[in-house]
PDB file of C-alpha atoms in Angstrom:
ATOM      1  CA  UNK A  21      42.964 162.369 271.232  1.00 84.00           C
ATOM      2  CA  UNK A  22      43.733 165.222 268.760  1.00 85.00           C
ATOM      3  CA  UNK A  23      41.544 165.732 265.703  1.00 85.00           C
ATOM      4  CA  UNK A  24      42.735 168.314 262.817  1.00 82.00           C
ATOM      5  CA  UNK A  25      40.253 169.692 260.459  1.00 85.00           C
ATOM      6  CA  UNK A  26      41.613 169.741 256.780  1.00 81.00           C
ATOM      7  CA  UNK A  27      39.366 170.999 254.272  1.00 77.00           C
ATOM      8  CA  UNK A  28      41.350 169.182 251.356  1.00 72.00           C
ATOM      9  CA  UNK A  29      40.870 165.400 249.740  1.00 72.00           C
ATOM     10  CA  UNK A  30      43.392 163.110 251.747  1.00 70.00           C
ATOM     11  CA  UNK A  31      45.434 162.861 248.497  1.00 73.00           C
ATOM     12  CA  UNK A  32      46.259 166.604 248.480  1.00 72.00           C
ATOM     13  CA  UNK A  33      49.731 168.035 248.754  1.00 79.00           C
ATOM     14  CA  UNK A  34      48.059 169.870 252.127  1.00 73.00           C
ATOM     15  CA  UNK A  35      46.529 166.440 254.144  1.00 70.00           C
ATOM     16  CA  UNK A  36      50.138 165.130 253.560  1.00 75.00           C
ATOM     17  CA  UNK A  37      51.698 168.580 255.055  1.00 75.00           C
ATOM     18  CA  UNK A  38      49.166 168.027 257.689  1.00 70.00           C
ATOM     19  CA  UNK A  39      50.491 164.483 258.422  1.00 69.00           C
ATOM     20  CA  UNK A  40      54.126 165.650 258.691  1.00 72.00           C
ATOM     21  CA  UNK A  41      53.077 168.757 260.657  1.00 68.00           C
ATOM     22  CA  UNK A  42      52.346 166.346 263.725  1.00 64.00           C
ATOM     23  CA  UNK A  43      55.566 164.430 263.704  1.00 64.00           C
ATOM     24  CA  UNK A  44      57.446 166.604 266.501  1.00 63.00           C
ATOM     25  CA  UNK A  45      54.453 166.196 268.284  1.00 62.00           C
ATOM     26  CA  UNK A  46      54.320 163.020 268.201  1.00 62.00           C
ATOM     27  CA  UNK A  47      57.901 162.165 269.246  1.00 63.00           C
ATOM     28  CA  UNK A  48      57.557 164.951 272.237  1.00 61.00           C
ATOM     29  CA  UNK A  49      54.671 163.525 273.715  1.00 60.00           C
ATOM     30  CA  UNK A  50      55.170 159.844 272.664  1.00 66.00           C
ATOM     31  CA  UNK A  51      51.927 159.510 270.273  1.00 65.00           C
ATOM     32  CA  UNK A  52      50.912 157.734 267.797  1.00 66.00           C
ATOM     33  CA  UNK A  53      50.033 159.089 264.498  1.00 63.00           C
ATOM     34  CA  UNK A  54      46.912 156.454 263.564  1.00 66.00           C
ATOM     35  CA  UNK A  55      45.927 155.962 267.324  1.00 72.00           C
ATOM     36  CA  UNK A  56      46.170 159.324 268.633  1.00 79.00           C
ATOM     37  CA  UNK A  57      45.896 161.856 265.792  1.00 80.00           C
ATOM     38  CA  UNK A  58      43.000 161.893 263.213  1.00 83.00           C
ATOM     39  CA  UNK A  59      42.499 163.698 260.861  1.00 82.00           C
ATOM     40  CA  UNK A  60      39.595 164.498 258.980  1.00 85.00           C
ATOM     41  CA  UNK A  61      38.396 166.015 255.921  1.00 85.00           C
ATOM     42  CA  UNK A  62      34.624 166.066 257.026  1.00 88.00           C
ATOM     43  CA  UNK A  63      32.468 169.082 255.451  1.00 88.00           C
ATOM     44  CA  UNK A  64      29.149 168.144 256.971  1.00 91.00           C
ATOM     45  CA  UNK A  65      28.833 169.246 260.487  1.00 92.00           C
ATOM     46  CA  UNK A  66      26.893 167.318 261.858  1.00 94.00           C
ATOM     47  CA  UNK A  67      29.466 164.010 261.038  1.00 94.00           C
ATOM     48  CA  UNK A  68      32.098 166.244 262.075  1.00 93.00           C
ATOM     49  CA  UNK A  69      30.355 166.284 265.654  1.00 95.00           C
ATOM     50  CA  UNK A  70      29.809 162.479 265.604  1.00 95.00           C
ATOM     51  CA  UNK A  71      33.727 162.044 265.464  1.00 94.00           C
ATOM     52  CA  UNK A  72      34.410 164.535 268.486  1.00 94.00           C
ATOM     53  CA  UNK A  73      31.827 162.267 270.261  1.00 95.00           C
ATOM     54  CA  UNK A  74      33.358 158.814 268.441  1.00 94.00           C
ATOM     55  CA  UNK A  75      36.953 159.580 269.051  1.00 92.00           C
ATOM     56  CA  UNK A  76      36.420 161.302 272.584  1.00 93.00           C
ATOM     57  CA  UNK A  77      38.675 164.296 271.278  1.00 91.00           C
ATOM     58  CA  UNK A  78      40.668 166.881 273.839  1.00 92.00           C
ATOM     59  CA  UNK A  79      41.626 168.695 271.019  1.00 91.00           C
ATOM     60  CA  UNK A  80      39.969 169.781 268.005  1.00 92.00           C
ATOM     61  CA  UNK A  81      42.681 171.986 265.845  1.00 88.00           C
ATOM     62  CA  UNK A  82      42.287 173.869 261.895  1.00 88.00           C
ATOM     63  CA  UNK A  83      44.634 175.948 260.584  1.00 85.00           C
ATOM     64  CA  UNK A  84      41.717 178.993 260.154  1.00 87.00           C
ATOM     65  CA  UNK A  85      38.498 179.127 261.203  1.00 91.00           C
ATOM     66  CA  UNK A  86      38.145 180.338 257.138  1.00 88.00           C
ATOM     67  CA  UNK A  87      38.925 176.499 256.174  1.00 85.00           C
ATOM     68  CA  UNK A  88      35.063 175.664 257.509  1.00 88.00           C
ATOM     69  CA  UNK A  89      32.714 175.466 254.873  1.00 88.00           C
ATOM     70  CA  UNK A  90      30.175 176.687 256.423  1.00 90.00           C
ATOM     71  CA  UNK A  91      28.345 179.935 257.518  1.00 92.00           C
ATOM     72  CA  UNK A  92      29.976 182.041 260.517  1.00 93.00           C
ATOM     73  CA  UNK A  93      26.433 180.881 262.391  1.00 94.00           C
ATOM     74  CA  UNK A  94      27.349 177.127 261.994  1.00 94.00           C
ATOM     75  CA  UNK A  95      31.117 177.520 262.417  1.00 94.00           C
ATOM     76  CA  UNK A  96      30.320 179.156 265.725  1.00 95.00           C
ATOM     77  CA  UNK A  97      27.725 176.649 266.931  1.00 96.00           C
ATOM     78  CA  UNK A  98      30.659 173.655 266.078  1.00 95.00           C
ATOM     79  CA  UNK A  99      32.787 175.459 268.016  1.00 95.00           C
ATOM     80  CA  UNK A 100      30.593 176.191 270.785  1.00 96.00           C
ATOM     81  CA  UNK A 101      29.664 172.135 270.670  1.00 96.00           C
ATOM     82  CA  UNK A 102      33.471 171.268 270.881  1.00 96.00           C
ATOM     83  CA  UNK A 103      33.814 173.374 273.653  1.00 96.00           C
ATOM     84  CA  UNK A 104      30.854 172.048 275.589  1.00 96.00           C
ATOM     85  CA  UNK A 105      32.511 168.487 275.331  1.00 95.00           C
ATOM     86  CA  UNK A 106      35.486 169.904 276.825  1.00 94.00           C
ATOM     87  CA  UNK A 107      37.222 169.167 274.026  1.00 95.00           C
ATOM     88  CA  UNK A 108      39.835 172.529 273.581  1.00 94.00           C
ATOM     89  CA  UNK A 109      39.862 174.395 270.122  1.00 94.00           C
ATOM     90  CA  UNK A 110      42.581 175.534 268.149  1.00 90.00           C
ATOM     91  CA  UNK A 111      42.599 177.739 265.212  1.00 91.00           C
ATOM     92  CA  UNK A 112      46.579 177.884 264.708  1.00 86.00           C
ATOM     93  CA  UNK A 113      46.264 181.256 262.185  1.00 86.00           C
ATOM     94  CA  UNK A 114      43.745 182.939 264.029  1.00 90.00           C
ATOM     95  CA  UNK A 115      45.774 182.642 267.148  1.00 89.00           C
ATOM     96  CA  UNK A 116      42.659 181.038 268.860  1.00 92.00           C
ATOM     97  CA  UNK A 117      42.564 178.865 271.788  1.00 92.00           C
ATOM     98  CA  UNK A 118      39.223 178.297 273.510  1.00 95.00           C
ATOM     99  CA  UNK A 119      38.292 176.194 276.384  1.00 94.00           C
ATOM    100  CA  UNK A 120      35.195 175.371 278.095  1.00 94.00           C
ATOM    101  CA  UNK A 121      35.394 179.010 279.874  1.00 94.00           C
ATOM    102  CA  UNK A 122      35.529 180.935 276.545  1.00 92.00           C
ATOM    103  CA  UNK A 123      32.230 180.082 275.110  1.00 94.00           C
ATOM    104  CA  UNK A 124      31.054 183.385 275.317  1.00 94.00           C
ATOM    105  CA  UNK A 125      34.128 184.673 272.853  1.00 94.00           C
ATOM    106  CA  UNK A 126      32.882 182.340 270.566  1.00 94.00           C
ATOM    107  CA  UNK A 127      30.258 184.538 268.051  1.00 94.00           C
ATOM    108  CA  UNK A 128      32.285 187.639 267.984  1.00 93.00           C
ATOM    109  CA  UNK A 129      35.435 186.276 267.643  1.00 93.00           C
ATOM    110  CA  UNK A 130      34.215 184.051 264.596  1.00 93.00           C
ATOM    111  CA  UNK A 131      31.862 187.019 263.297  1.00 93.00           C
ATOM    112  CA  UNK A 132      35.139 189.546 263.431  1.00 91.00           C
ATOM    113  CA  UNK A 133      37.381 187.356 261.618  1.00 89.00           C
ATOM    114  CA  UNK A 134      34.601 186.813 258.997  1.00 87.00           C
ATOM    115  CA  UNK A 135      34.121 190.704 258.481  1.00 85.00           C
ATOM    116  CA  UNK A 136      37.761 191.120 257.864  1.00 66.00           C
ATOM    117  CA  UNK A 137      37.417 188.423 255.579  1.00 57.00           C
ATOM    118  CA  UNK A 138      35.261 190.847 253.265  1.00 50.00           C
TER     119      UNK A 138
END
């Protein structure tokens, strides 16, 4: 199960980008869009862990870790959760790819791209 983090309404011009984004995947590795890919538009973290637990995700992908909401502290502690439920997560512009064995990149990582951010 793949889940992609959008932080846009599902009628936006980017949710549908998202959508198409995931159709070579999809043929490649014979999945299916509804079944296999969510997406979600979540902003509250706490739901957005329920659906990693709900859906059983492996992957948990956002364009930036800038699209979060939230406060480098919370971003990092989401990320940190994902990673404890080996669940792998992928920030596509950030070039990030964590795993369960990368937990302790987590905070600086998060914390560097926020202080370029300023």
């Amino acid at each position: 199960m793949i889940i992609s983090y959008i932080d846009s309404d599902i009628n936006s011009i980017q949710y549908q980008q998202r959508e198409e984004s995931f159709s070579p995947i999809t043929d490649i590795f014979f999945l299916e869009k509804d079944k296999d890919i969510k997406i979600i538009t979540e902003r509250n973290p706490i739901i957005i862990r329920d659906l990693i637990l709900y859906y059983k995700a492996d992957y948990f992908i956002v364009d930036s870790i800038r699209d979060f909401p939230f406060s480098p502290t919370s971003i990092s502690e989401l990320i940190i959760f994902i990673l404890n439920h080996n669940c792998i997560f992928i920030s596509k512009n950030d070039s990030i790819e964590y795993d369960k064995n990368h937990i302790i990149d987590v905070y600086p990582k998060v914390f560097e791209i926020f202080r370029d951010k300023i």
